[in-house]
Amino acid sequence: MTAAVRIRNLRFAHAGQPPVLNGIDLGIAPGEFLGILGPNGAGKSSLIQLMAGVLRPDAGTIEILGRPVREMRHRVGYMPQHAPHVRHMPITVSALAQLGCLQGWRPLGRSRAIERTRAAAALAQTELAELAPRLLRELSGGELQRALLARALVADPAVLLLDEPTAHIDPAAESRIWALLRRMTPARTVVVVSHDPALLARHADRIALLNGTLRVLAADALDAAALQWAYSRHPELHAAAAARREAAG
Amino acid sequence: MSAFVDALLGQPFLQRALVAGVLASLGCGLIGPWVLIRRMSHLAGGIAHAVLGGMGIAFFLGASPLLGAALAALVVALLIGLIHLYWETQEDVLTGALWSIGMAVGLLFIHGTPGAGADLMSYLFGNILLVSGKDLLFMLLIDLLVLGVVGLLHRHFLAISLDEDFARSRGVPVALVYLILLTLVALTVVLLIRVAGLILVMALITLPAAASSLFARSIAALTLGATVIAITCTTAGLALSYAPDWPAGPTIILVCALVYGLALIATTLQRRVIPSGS
């Protein structure tokens, strides 16, 4: 079976800095829910940006459904870590979602009507249909995150890549988004970067621990020793991660 | 006001001024929203002021100052775009430096050109009453170009303004789209020089769009609102300045500021009286 995502011998460094990712190999099966966990600076966001084609690797290859990323952008949905910084501007939830139809210079839809239909479907999936005419500034933090998820879903991606989708939102909104993501599989492959081992252990099929190298384990095998390894360069983060996991039972 | 209307019917220079105001307002309405959304008023200010370098060289060579302004605006827009893309950490300093260097170059060349000082004032602060038929054609061509490109690429502009990483993931050529947007800002600056002058041009680009953003619920409404507000302000400024013989450019800018201030107060009061969600 062709992997949804196949990474081989990946190396990446930010300009003028030592490699943040080196010798990374990873295969993600179609329909799998993979969590990526690791300390700050371990390269989690870089890894997901490389999969999304936002960054280019210095060496190695990344394939989506057996083809290079640049040829498969239309099958990938990406939700960046940071929300748009122009919430003061008159942009509606529907207009935001429709931007997911862009594909290079051309939109995916043959007409604006098709794009509006696609956006409406994605907003329904993220339980935001009633908020489509609202301005971004009128949304709560959780609603904005779901609107960004809808934008990533508009192109009907086979692979959904999300970078800390529930950072800085309240627990109720967080639970709602994770439940939505869980429902995306197995129809889609979902890859999520998170700082929260408890949430990943509960929702993901496998967890990729990133700390200089990559170690992948089944979600139910995430224990204190694995967290100790993942946060070995950052004992204070390990303690916080372990506490979060214990608190979640 | 009736003196202005009477003069408008009989004076071709005033008719040209009125048309110039409308053409300039169209440029403001099309580009002002993107300057606000992309938060690039500092960059646009850098382009506006650095344009004096091109005008000074044009004066010195005996060429058209507006042609010099257009070339300088395009060069500076390209430089500012490259700075944003490759030296982002130095963007603030380098844009400020370009701002000053352009003005310094312009003033040196104007100093070396006998008789250029008188024209200089009309380019620094604008003189809409001196607009010629050729200027109007030049402004119309810039408007059509800006209108066409914004019409084709407005969603790409929105995508890169909201979130460059997401735009890249969709295969949008972010750097090229950004350079095109900066080029349009540069052309709009040149479009407005005759009306407001390069010192005051930023207010004409940003204030109508800022006032419109307080009420608009879509980018299309923001653009239309900014255009209508700009047309109202340029026409009102022109009319107000006529009888007392005030300079038109500064009067137009003050009308823009007044409209923005009133809009801000009105929306603030409205939100206090009718809190959101009620």
Short mmCIF file of C-alpha atoms in Angstrom, two decimals:
data_model
loop_
_atom_site.label_atom_id
_atom_site.label_comp_id
_atom_site.label_asym_id
_atom_site.label_seq_id
_atom_site.Cartn_x
_atom_site.Cartn_y
_atom_site.Cartn_z
CA MET A 1 0.00 0.00 0.00
CA THR A 2 1.30 3.49 -0.85
CA ALA A 3 2.05 5.49 2.28
CA ALA A 4 0.07 8.70 2.81
CA VAL A 5 3.35 10.38 3.77
CA ARG A 6 6.81 8.92 3.22
CA ILE A 7 9.89 10.76 4.50
CA ARG A 8 13.35 9.48 3.68
CA ASN A 9 16.67 10.65 5.15
CA LEU A 10 15.37 14.20 5.68
CA ARG A 11 17.73 16.98 6.66
CA PHE A 12 16.74 20.59 7.27
CA ALA A 13 18.44 23.61 8.82
CA HIS A 14 17.22 27.17 9.19
CA ALA A 15 19.56 29.66 7.46
CA GLY A 16 22.88 29.96 9.26
CA GLN A 17 21.97 27.42 11.96
CA PRO A 18 22.85 23.76 12.59
CA PRO A 19 20.34 21.19 11.26
CA VAL A 20 17.18 20.96 13.34
CA LEU A 21 16.21 17.76 11.54
CA ASN A 22 18.76 15.21 10.38
CA GLY A 23 18.40 11.67 9.04
CA ILE A 24 14.64 11.59 9.61
CA ASP A 25 12.74 8.60 8.19
CA LEU A 26 9.01 8.27 8.68
CA GLY A 27 6.09 6.51 7.02
CA ILE A 28 2.48 7.40 7.78
CA ALA A 29 -0.25 5.03 6.63
CA PRO A 30 -3.44 6.24 4.92
CA GLY A 31 -6.12 6.99 7.49
CA GLU A 32 -3.65 7.08 10.37
CA PHE A 33 -3.75 9.70 13.15
CA LEU A 34 -0.16 10.58 14.02
CA GLY A 35 0.83 12.95 16.81
CA ILE A 36 4.21 14.71 16.89
CA LEU A 37 5.55 15.51 20.34
CA GLY A 38 8.79 17.05 21.49
CA PRO A 39 10.38 19.99 23.31
CA ASN A 40 10.54 23.52 21.95
CA GLY A 41 13.10 23.81 19.17
CA ALA A 42 13.07 20.08 18.37
CA GLY A 43 11.82 20.79 14.84
CA LYS A 44 8.16 19.74 15.14
CA SER A 45 6.82 22.78 13.26
CA SER A 46 9.65 22.55 10.71
CA LEU A 47 8.78 18.90 10.08
CA ILE A 48 5.12 19.62 9.46
CA GLN A 49 5.97 22.67 7.31
CA LEU A 50 8.26 20.47 5.22
CA MET A 51 5.41 17.98 4.75
CA ALA A 52 3.11 20.86 3.73
CA GLY A 53 5.62 22.21 1.20
CA VAL A 54 6.02 25.49 3.11
CA LEU A 55 9.73 24.74 3.63
CA ARG A 56 12.09 22.85 1.35
CA PRO A 57 14.39 20.13 2.72
CA ASP A 58 18.17 20.51 2.43
CA ALA A 59 18.44 16.79 1.72
CA GLY A 60 16.17 13.77 1.55
CA THR A 61 12.69 13.37 0.11
CA ILE A 62 9.09 13.74 1.21
CA GLU A 63 6.33 12.06 -0.74
CA ILE A 64 2.58 12.44 -0.38
CA LEU A 65 0.69 9.43 -1.72
CA GLY A 66 3.82 8.35 -3.60
CA ARG A 67 4.50 11.67 -5.34
CA PRO A 68 6.73 14.64 -4.40
CA VAL A 69 5.03 17.24 -2.17
CA ARG A 70 5.12 19.98 -4.82
CA GLU A 71 2.99 17.82 -7.13
CA MET A 72 0.51 16.91 -4.41
CA ARG A 73 -0.32 20.23 -2.77
CA HIS A 74 -3.95 19.82 -3.81
CA ARG A 75 -4.20 16.68 -1.65
CA VAL A 76 -2.72 18.35 1.45
CA GLY A 77 -4.51 20.58 3.95
CA TYR A 78 -2.34 22.64 6.29
CA MET A 79 -3.25 24.59 9.39
CA PRO A 80 -0.38 26.79 10.63
CA GLN A 81 0.44 27.35 14.27
CA HIS A 82 -0.37 31.06 14.36
CA ALA A 83 -3.78 32.51 13.61
CA PRO A 84 -4.04 35.37 11.10
CA HIS A 85 -3.03 38.70 12.63
CA VAL A 86 -5.64 40.80 10.83
CA ARG A 87 -8.70 40.03 12.89
CA HIS A 88 -9.54 43.74 12.85
CA MET A 89 -10.18 43.61 9.11
CA PRO A 90 -13.58 42.88 7.50
CA ILE A 91 -12.99 39.25 6.57
CA THR A 92 -15.80 36.77 7.07
CA VAL A 93 -15.49 33.15 8.10
CA SER A 94 -16.78 32.13 4.66
CA ALA A 95 -14.20 34.32 2.85
CA LEU A 96 -11.43 32.83 5.00
CA ALA A 97 -12.53 29.28 4.21
CA GLN A 98 -12.76 29.99 0.47
CA LEU A 99 -9.05 30.86 0.44
CA GLY A 100 -8.45 27.13 0.84
CA CYS A 101 -9.53 26.79 -2.80
CA LEU A 102 -6.43 28.63 -4.03
CA GLN A 103 -4.03 26.43 -5.94
CA GLY A 104 -0.99 28.34 -7.21
CA TRP A 105 -2.18 31.13 -9.49
CA ARG A 106 -5.56 29.48 -10.08
CA PRO A 107 -8.40 28.62 -7.75
CA LEU A 108 -9.43 24.97 -7.47
CA GLY A 109 -13.08 25.63 -8.17
CA ARG A 110 -14.29 26.39 -11.67
CA SER A 111 -16.46 29.20 -10.34
CA ARG A 112 -16.96 31.23 -7.21
CA ALA A 113 -20.25 29.38 -6.69
CA ILE A 114 -18.37 26.06 -6.50
CA GLU A 115 -15.90 27.57 -4.07
CA ARG A 116 -18.70 28.87 -1.88
CA THR A 117 -20.26 25.39 -1.91
CA ARG A 118 -16.93 23.79 -0.94
CA ALA A 119 -16.43 26.35 1.83
CA ALA A 120 -19.96 25.75 3.13
CA ALA A 121 -19.31 21.99 3.25
CA ALA A 122 -16.03 22.49 5.14
CA LEU A 123 -17.68 24.88 7.60
CA ALA A 124 -20.43 22.31 8.18
CA GLN A 125 -17.75 19.68 8.93
CA THR A 126 -16.23 21.96 11.54
CA GLU A 127 -19.65 22.86 12.98
CA LEU A 128 -19.39 26.48 11.90
CA ALA A 129 -22.09 26.66 9.22
CA GLU A 130 -24.14 29.19 11.16
CA LEU A 131 -21.12 31.45 11.67
CA ALA A 132 -20.21 31.69 7.95
CA PRO A 133 -21.25 35.37 7.60
CA ARG A 134 -19.52 36.42 10.86
CA LEU A 135 -16.37 38.53 10.79
CA LEU A 136 -13.18 36.97 12.15
CA ARG A 137 -13.10 39.59 14.92
CA GLU A 138 -16.48 38.34 16.12
CA LEU A 139 -15.20 34.80 16.76
CA SER A 140 -13.92 33.26 19.98
CA GLY A 141 -10.46 31.67 19.97
CA GLY A 142 -11.91 28.18 19.53
CA GLU A 143 -14.22 29.28 16.71
CA LEU A 144 -11.31 30.92 14.90
CA GLN A 145 -9.29 27.70 15.14
CA ARG A 146 -12.23 25.76 13.69
CA ALA A 147 -12.51 28.33 10.86
CA LEU A 148 -8.82 27.77 10.08
CA LEU A 149 -9.44 24.02 10.14
CA ALA A 150 -12.28 24.56 7.65
CA ARG A 151 -9.91 26.49 5.38
CA ALA A 152 -7.54 23.49 5.45
CA LEU A 153 -10.44 21.14 4.63
CA VAL A 154 -11.90 23.07 1.69
CA ALA A 155 -9.67 21.37 -0.87
CA ASP A 156 -10.85 17.96 0.43
CA PRO A 157 -7.30 16.88 1.35
CA ALA A 158 -6.20 13.29 1.77
CA VAL A 159 -3.57 14.41 4.28
CA LEU A 160 -4.35 16.98 6.98
CA LEU A 161 -1.37 18.63 8.69
CA LEU A 162 -2.00 20.69 11.83
CA ASP A 163 0.52 22.62 13.89
CA GLU A 164 -0.70 23.02 17.48
CA PRO A 165 -4.36 23.48 16.51
CA THR A 166 -5.53 24.01 20.09
CA ALA A 167 -2.81 26.27 21.47
CA HIS A 168 -4.12 29.17 23.59
CA ILE A 169 -7.78 28.14 23.66
CA ASP A 170 -9.97 27.03 26.53
CA PRO A 171 -10.38 23.31 27.45
CA ALA A 172 -13.97 23.02 26.15
CA ALA A 173 -13.03 24.40 22.72
CA GLU A 174 -9.92 22.21 22.77
CA SER A 175 -11.95 19.03 23.37
CA ARG A 176 -14.33 19.94 20.56
CA ILE A 177 -11.49 20.36 18.06
CA TRP A 178 -9.79 17.10 19.04
CA ALA A 179 -13.10 15.25 18.69
CA LEU A 180 -13.49 16.79 15.21
CA LEU A 181 -9.98 15.70 14.25
CA ARG A 182 -10.59 12.18 15.49
CA ARG A 183 -13.64 11.98 13.22
CA MET A 184 -11.51 13.00 10.20
CA THR A 185 -9.84 9.57 10.23
CA PRO A 186 -9.81 7.08 8.58
CA ALA A 187 -11.19 9.05 5.60
CA ARG A 188 -8.13 11.30 5.86
CA THR A 189 -4.64 10.96 7.26
CA VAL A 190 -4.18 13.39 10.16
CA VAL A 191 -0.82 14.60 11.48
CA VAL A 192 -0.91 16.90 14.52
CA VAL A 193 1.88 18.70 16.34
CA SER A 194 1.06 19.17 20.00
CA HIS A 195 2.72 19.92 23.32
CA ASP A 196 0.14 17.86 25.17
CA PRO A 197 1.04 14.16 25.59
CA ALA A 198 -2.28 13.40 27.30
CA LEU A 199 -4.33 14.58 24.33
CA LEU A 200 -2.10 12.78 21.85
CA ALA A 201 -2.21 9.56 23.87
CA ARG A 202 -6.01 9.75 23.92
CA HIS A 203 -6.63 10.59 20.25
CA ALA A 204 -3.66 9.50 18.10
CA ASP A 205 -2.87 6.04 16.74
CA ARG A 206 0.88 6.59 16.96
CA ILE A 207 3.12 9.25 18.40
CA ALA A 208 6.37 10.50 16.89
CA LEU A 209 8.74 11.76 19.57
CA LEU A 210 11.18 14.29 18.20
CA ASN A 211 14.30 15.13 20.14
CA GLY A 212 17.34 15.28 17.86
CA THR A 213 16.24 11.97 16.36
CA LEU A 214 12.79 10.53 15.74
CA ARG A 215 11.23 7.71 17.72
CA VAL A 216 7.76 6.46 16.80
CA LEU A 217 5.60 4.42 19.14
CA ALA A 218 1.99 3.35 19.53
CA ALA A 219 -0.04 5.95 21.39
CA ASP A 220 -0.83 3.55 24.23
CA ALA A 221 2.89 2.92 24.70
CA LEU A 222 3.55 6.54 25.62
CA ASP A 223 4.83 6.24 29.18
CA ALA A 224 7.02 8.19 31.58
CA ALA A 225 10.20 6.65 30.15
CA ALA A 226 9.27 7.72 26.62
CA LEU A 227 8.50 11.25 27.82
CA GLN A 228 11.78 11.26 29.75
CA TRP A 229 13.56 10.44 26.49
CA ALA A 230 11.63 13.02 24.48
CA TYR A 231 12.33 15.82 26.94
CA SER A 232 15.78 14.67 28.09
CA ARG A 233 17.34 17.97 27.06
CA HIS A 234 14.58 19.85 28.85
CA PRO A 235 13.82 18.20 32.23
CA GLU A 236 11.44 21.00 33.25
CA LEU A 237 9.33 20.40 30.10
CA HIS A 238 9.38 16.67 30.82
CA ALA A 239 8.03 17.30 34.32
CA ALA A 240 5.24 19.50 32.93
CA ALA A 241 4.38 16.97 30.20
CA ALA A 242 4.32 14.10 32.68
CA ALA A 243 2.09 16.10 35.03
CA ARG A 244 -0.34 16.83 32.17
CA ARG A 245 -0.47 13.15 31.22
CA GLU A 246 -1.02 12.06 34.82
CA ALA A 247 -3.71 14.69 35.35
CA ALA A 248 -5.56 13.32 32.34
CA GLY A 249 -5.39 9.82 33.83
CA MET B 1 -19.82 76.74 -2.14
CA SER B 2 -21.81 78.41 -4.93
CA ALA B 3 -18.63 80.22 -6.00
CA PHE B 4 -16.95 76.84 -6.37
CA VAL B 5 -19.86 75.44 -8.42
CA ASP B 6 -19.89 78.53 -10.67
CA ALA B 7 -16.13 78.30 -11.17
CA LEU B 8 -16.37 74.57 -11.81
CA LEU B 9 -18.80 75.16 -14.68
CA GLY B 10 -16.58 77.78 -16.27
CA GLN B 11 -12.99 76.87 -15.41
CA PRO B 12 -11.35 73.93 -17.22
CA PHE B 13 -8.49 73.77 -14.68
CA LEU B 14 -11.04 73.19 -11.90
CA GLN B 15 -12.83 70.53 -13.95
CA ARG B 16 -9.51 68.77 -14.49
CA ALA B 17 -8.82 69.02 -10.75
CA LEU B 18 -12.17 67.41 -9.97
CA VAL B 19 -11.51 64.55 -12.40
CA ALA B 20 -8.00 64.14 -10.96
CA GLY B 21 -9.53 63.84 -7.50
CA VAL B 22 -11.87 61.08 -8.68
CA LEU B 23 -9.06 59.22 -10.47
CA ALA B 24 -6.78 59.53 -7.43
CA SER B 25 -9.61 58.31 -5.19
CA LEU B 26 -10.06 55.20 -7.28
CA GLY B 27 -6.39 54.35 -6.74
CA CYS B 28 -6.74 55.03 -2.99
CA GLY B 29 -9.83 52.84 -2.78
CA LEU B 30 -8.17 49.97 -4.59
CA ILE B 31 -4.82 49.98 -2.80
CA GLY B 32 -5.55 51.56 0.61
CA PRO B 33 -7.30 48.43 1.95
CA TRP B 34 -4.28 46.26 1.12
CA VAL B 35 -1.88 48.71 2.75
CA LEU B 36 -4.02 48.44 5.89
CA ILE B 37 -4.60 44.68 5.78
CA ARG B 38 -0.97 43.93 5.07
CA ARG B 39 0.12 46.58 7.64
CA MET B 40 2.52 48.13 5.17
CA SER B 41 1.90 51.84 5.70
CA HIS B 42 5.52 52.28 6.83
CA LEU B 43 6.74 50.61 3.64
CA ALA B 44 4.37 52.69 1.53
CA GLY B 45 5.64 55.81 3.33
CA GLY B 46 9.19 54.76 2.50
CA ILE B 47 8.28 54.43 -1.18
CA ALA B 48 6.48 57.80 -1.18
CA HIS B 49 9.39 59.74 0.29
CA ALA B 50 12.14 57.93 -1.60
CA VAL B 51 10.38 58.92 -4.83
CA LEU B 52 11.89 62.40 -4.42
CA GLY B 53 15.23 60.88 -5.48
CA GLY B 54 13.82 59.96 -8.89
CA MET B 55 12.12 63.32 -9.24
CA GLY B 56 15.31 65.20 -8.39
CA ILE B 57 17.32 63.24 -10.98
CA ALA B 58 14.55 63.86 -13.56
CA PHE B 59 14.63 67.61 -12.83
CA PHE B 60 18.43 67.57 -13.23
CA LEU B 61 18.25 65.71 -16.55
CA GLY B 62 15.37 67.82 -17.85
CA ALA B 63 13.06 64.78 -17.99
CA SER B 64 9.47 64.51 -16.75
CA PRO B 65 9.42 64.54 -12.91
CA LEU B 66 6.47 62.13 -12.89
CA LEU B 67 8.43 59.69 -15.05
CA GLY B 68 11.34 60.00 -12.62
CA ALA B 69 8.92 59.46 -9.74
CA ALA B 70 7.44 56.36 -11.38
CA LEU B 71 10.85 54.79 -12.05
CA ALA B 72 12.08 55.59 -8.54
CA ALA B 73 8.88 54.21 -6.99
CA LEU B 74 9.28 50.93 -8.85
CA VAL B 75 12.97 50.60 -7.93
CA VAL B 76 12.31 51.40 -4.26
CA ALA B 77 9.32 49.03 -4.15
CA LEU B 78 11.52 46.25 -5.53
CA LEU B 79 14.27 47.03 -3.00
CA ILE B 80 11.79 47.10 -0.11
CA GLY B 81 10.31 43.82 -1.30
CA LEU B 82 13.74 42.18 -1.44
CA ILE B 83 14.57 43.54 2.00
CA HIS B 84 11.35 42.01 3.37
CA LEU B 85 12.10 38.67 1.75
CA TYR B 86 15.80 38.34 2.54
CA TRP B 87 16.68 40.75 5.38
CA GLU B 88 13.44 40.80 7.35
CA THR B 89 15.22 41.44 10.65
CA GLN B 90 16.64 44.67 9.19
CA GLU B 91 13.41 45.69 7.43
CA ASP B 92 12.55 48.60 9.69
CA VAL B 93 16.03 50.14 9.60
CA LEU B 94 16.60 49.60 5.88
CA THR B 95 13.17 51.00 4.91
CA GLY B 96 13.84 54.06 7.05
CA ALA B 97 17.24 54.41 5.41
CA LEU B 98 15.75 54.21 1.90
CA TRP B 99 13.18 56.81 2.95
CA SER B 100 15.92 59.29 3.94
CA ILE B 101 18.42 58.40 1.22
CA GLY B 102 15.79 58.96 -1.49
CA MET B 103 14.94 62.39 -0.11
CA ALA B 104 18.62 63.30 0.29
CA VAL B 105 19.42 62.31 -3.32
CA GLY B 106 16.40 64.25 -4.56
CA LEU B 107 17.28 67.42 -2.65
CA LEU B 108 20.91 67.31 -3.84
CA PHE B 109 19.91 67.01 -7.50
CA ILE B 110 17.23 69.71 -7.12
CA HIS B 111 19.83 71.96 -5.48
CA GLY B 112 21.97 71.47 -8.60
CA THR B 113 19.11 72.33 -10.97
CA PRO B 114 18.41 76.06 -11.31
CA GLY B 115 14.70 76.90 -11.03
CA ALA B 116 13.59 73.47 -9.86
CA GLY B 117 12.79 74.68 -6.35
CA ALA B 118 9.47 76.26 -7.35
CA ASP B 119 8.17 73.02 -8.88
CA LEU B 120 9.47 71.09 -5.91
CA MET B 121 6.82 72.51 -3.57
CA SER B 122 3.99 71.33 -5.81
CA TYR B 123 5.40 67.80 -5.79
CA LEU B 124 6.08 67.78 -2.04
CA PHE B 125 2.61 69.00 -1.07
CA GLY B 126 0.66 68.50 -4.30
CA ASN B 127 -1.23 70.99 -6.40
CA ILE B 128 -4.30 69.44 -7.90
CA LEU B 129 -5.11 72.72 -9.66
CA LEU B 130 -2.06 72.33 -11.92
CA VAL B 131 -3.10 68.93 -13.30
CA SER B 132 -2.92 68.84 -17.11
CA GLY B 133 -4.88 66.74 -19.57
CA LYS B 134 -1.74 64.62 -20.05
CA ASP B 135 -1.54 64.07 -16.30
CA LEU B 136 -5.17 62.88 -16.30
CA LEU B 137 -4.42 60.35 -19.02
CA PHE B 138 -1.39 59.14 -17.04
CA MET B 139 -3.57 58.79 -13.92
CA LEU B 140 -6.28 56.95 -15.84
CA LEU B 141 -3.76 54.44 -17.21
CA ILE B 142 -2.39 53.77 -13.72
CA ASP B 143 -5.94 53.34 -12.39
CA LEU B 144 -6.80 50.85 -15.12
CA LEU B 145 -3.61 48.88 -14.48
CA VAL B 146 -4.20 48.80 -10.70
CA LEU B 147 -7.86 47.90 -11.20
CA GLY B 148 -6.99 45.04 -13.55
CA VAL B 149 -4.29 43.54 -11.33
CA VAL B 150 -6.31 43.89 -8.10
CA GLY B 151 -9.30 42.34 -9.87
CA LEU B 152 -7.22 39.35 -10.92
CA LEU B 153 -5.16 38.85 -7.77
CA HIS B 154 -7.19 40.17 -4.84
CA ARG B 155 -7.60 36.71 -3.32
CA HIS B 156 -3.88 36.08 -3.61
CA PHE B 157 -3.25 39.42 -1.90
CA LEU B 158 -5.65 38.37 0.87
CA ALA B 159 -4.01 34.95 1.19
CA ILE B 160 -0.48 36.35 1.65
CA SER B 161 -1.73 39.13 3.91
CA LEU B 162 -3.52 36.73 6.24
CA ASP B 163 -0.99 33.99 6.42
CA GLU B 164 2.10 33.54 4.24
CA ASP B 165 2.76 29.96 5.37
CA PHE B 166 -0.74 28.83 4.45
CA ALA B 167 -0.44 30.59 1.08
CA ARG B 168 2.84 28.76 0.42
CA SER B 169 1.21 25.44 1.27
CA ARG B 170 -1.36 26.16 -1.47
CA GLY B 171 1.42 26.78 -3.98
CA VAL B 172 0.89 30.55 -4.09
CA PRO B 173 4.16 32.25 -5.18
CA VAL B 174 4.24 34.45 -2.09
CA ALA B 175 7.35 36.48 -2.95
CA LEU B 176 6.14 37.33 -6.45
CA VAL B 177 2.61 38.22 -5.29
CA TYR B 178 4.09 40.45 -2.58
CA LEU B 179 6.35 42.22 -5.10
CA ILE B 180 3.36 42.78 -7.40
CA LEU B 181 1.41 44.28 -4.49
CA LEU B 182 4.32 46.57 -3.60
CA THR B 183 4.56 47.63 -7.25
CA LEU B 184 0.89 48.60 -7.22
CA VAL B 185 1.44 50.60 -4.03
CA ALA B 186 4.34 52.38 -5.75
CA LEU B 187 2.23 53.20 -8.80
CA THR B 188 -0.57 54.51 -6.57
CA VAL B 189 1.89 56.76 -4.76
CA VAL B 190 2.87 58.24 -8.12
CA LEU B 191 -0.80 58.57 -9.05
CA LEU B 192 -1.41 60.66 -5.93
CA ILE B 193 1.63 62.92 -6.05
CA ARG B 194 -0.17 65.58 -8.10
CA VAL B 195 -3.12 65.59 -5.68
CA ALA B 196 -1.54 65.38 -2.24
CA GLY B 197 2.21 65.54 -2.83
CA LEU B 198 4.65 62.92 -1.66
CA ILE B 199 4.69 64.22 1.93
CA LEU B 200 0.92 63.87 2.38
CA VAL B 201 0.24 60.92 0.12
CA MET B 202 0.15 58.30 2.90
CA ALA B 203 -2.81 59.95 4.58
CA LEU B 204 -4.81 59.82 1.35
CA ILE B 205 -4.01 56.12 0.90
CA THR B 206 -4.73 55.03 4.47
CA LEU B 207 -7.40 57.32 5.99
CA PRO B 208 -10.32 56.58 3.61
CA ALA B 209 -9.59 52.84 3.85
CA ALA B 210 -9.29 53.04 7.64
CA ALA B 211 -12.64 54.88 7.87
CA SER B 212 -14.27 52.33 5.57
CA SER B 213 -12.85 49.40 7.58
CA LEU B 214 -14.86 50.55 10.61
CA PHE B 215 -18.13 49.72 8.82
CA ALA B 216 -17.35 47.24 6.04
CA ARG B 217 -18.12 43.51 6.31
CA SER B 218 -16.17 42.33 3.27
CA ILE B 219 -13.09 43.29 1.28
CA ALA B 220 -15.33 44.36 -1.61
CA ALA B 221 -17.33 46.63 0.70
CA LEU B 222 -14.09 47.95 2.22
CA THR B 223 -12.77 48.82 -1.25
CA LEU B 224 -16.01 50.42 -2.41
CA GLY B 225 -16.36 52.35 0.86
CA ALA B 226 -12.76 53.60 0.70
CA THR B 227 -13.29 54.76 -2.88
CA VAL B 228 -16.52 56.60 -2.07
CA ILE B 229 -14.99 58.23 1.03
CA ALA B 230 -11.89 59.26 -0.94
CA ILE B 231 -14.01 60.79 -3.74
CA THR B 232 -16.10 62.65 -1.16
CA CYS B 233 -13.02 63.94 0.66
CA THR B 234 -11.13 65.07 -2.45
CA THR B 235 -14.21 66.83 -3.83
CA ALA B 236 -15.06 68.42 -0.48
CA GLY B 237 -11.44 69.43 0.09
CA LEU B 238 -11.25 70.99 -3.35
CA ALA B 239 -14.51 72.90 -2.80
CA LEU B 240 -13.56 74.07 0.72
CA SER B 241 -10.15 75.30 -0.38
CA TYR B 242 -11.41 77.25 -3.40
CA ALA B 243 -13.01 80.38 -1.93
CA PRO B 244 -10.38 81.13 0.77
CA ASP B 245 -7.63 80.15 -1.71
CA TRP B 246 -6.17 77.50 0.62
CA PRO B 247 -3.78 74.90 -0.81
CA ALA B 248 -6.03 72.05 -1.99
CA GLY B 249 -3.79 69.07 -1.05
CA PRO B 250 -3.52 69.82 2.67
CA THR B 251 -7.24 70.74 2.79
CA ILE B 252 -8.14 67.35 1.27
CA ILE B 253 -5.94 65.56 3.81
CA LEU B 254 -7.56 67.42 6.71
CA VAL B 255 -11.03 66.51 5.40
CA CYS B 256 -9.90 62.85 5.23
CA ALA B 257 -8.65 63.06 8.82
CA LEU B 258 -11.93 64.67 9.94
CA VAL B 259 -14.01 61.95 8.25
CA TYR B 260 -11.87 59.20 9.80
CA GLY B 261 -12.08 60.84 13.24
CA LEU B 262 -15.88 61.17 13.02
CA ALA B 263 -16.21 57.57 11.81
CA LEU B 264 -14.06 56.35 14.70
CA ILE B 265 -16.10 58.31 17.26
CA ALA B 266 -19.38 57.13 15.69
CA THR B 267 -18.40 53.44 15.77
CA THR B 268 -17.03 53.72 19.31
CA LEU B 269 -20.26 55.33 20.53
CA GLN B 270 -22.32 52.76 18.60
CA ARG B 271 -20.48 49.89 20.30
CA ARG B 272 -21.04 51.46 23.72
CA VAL B 273 -24.74 51.97 23.08
CA ILE B 274 -25.23 48.63 21.31
CA PRO B 275 -22.61 46.22 22.72
CA SER B 276 -21.63 43.39 20.38
CA GLY B 277 -23.70 40.28 20.86
CA SER B 278 -26.82 42.15 21.94
#
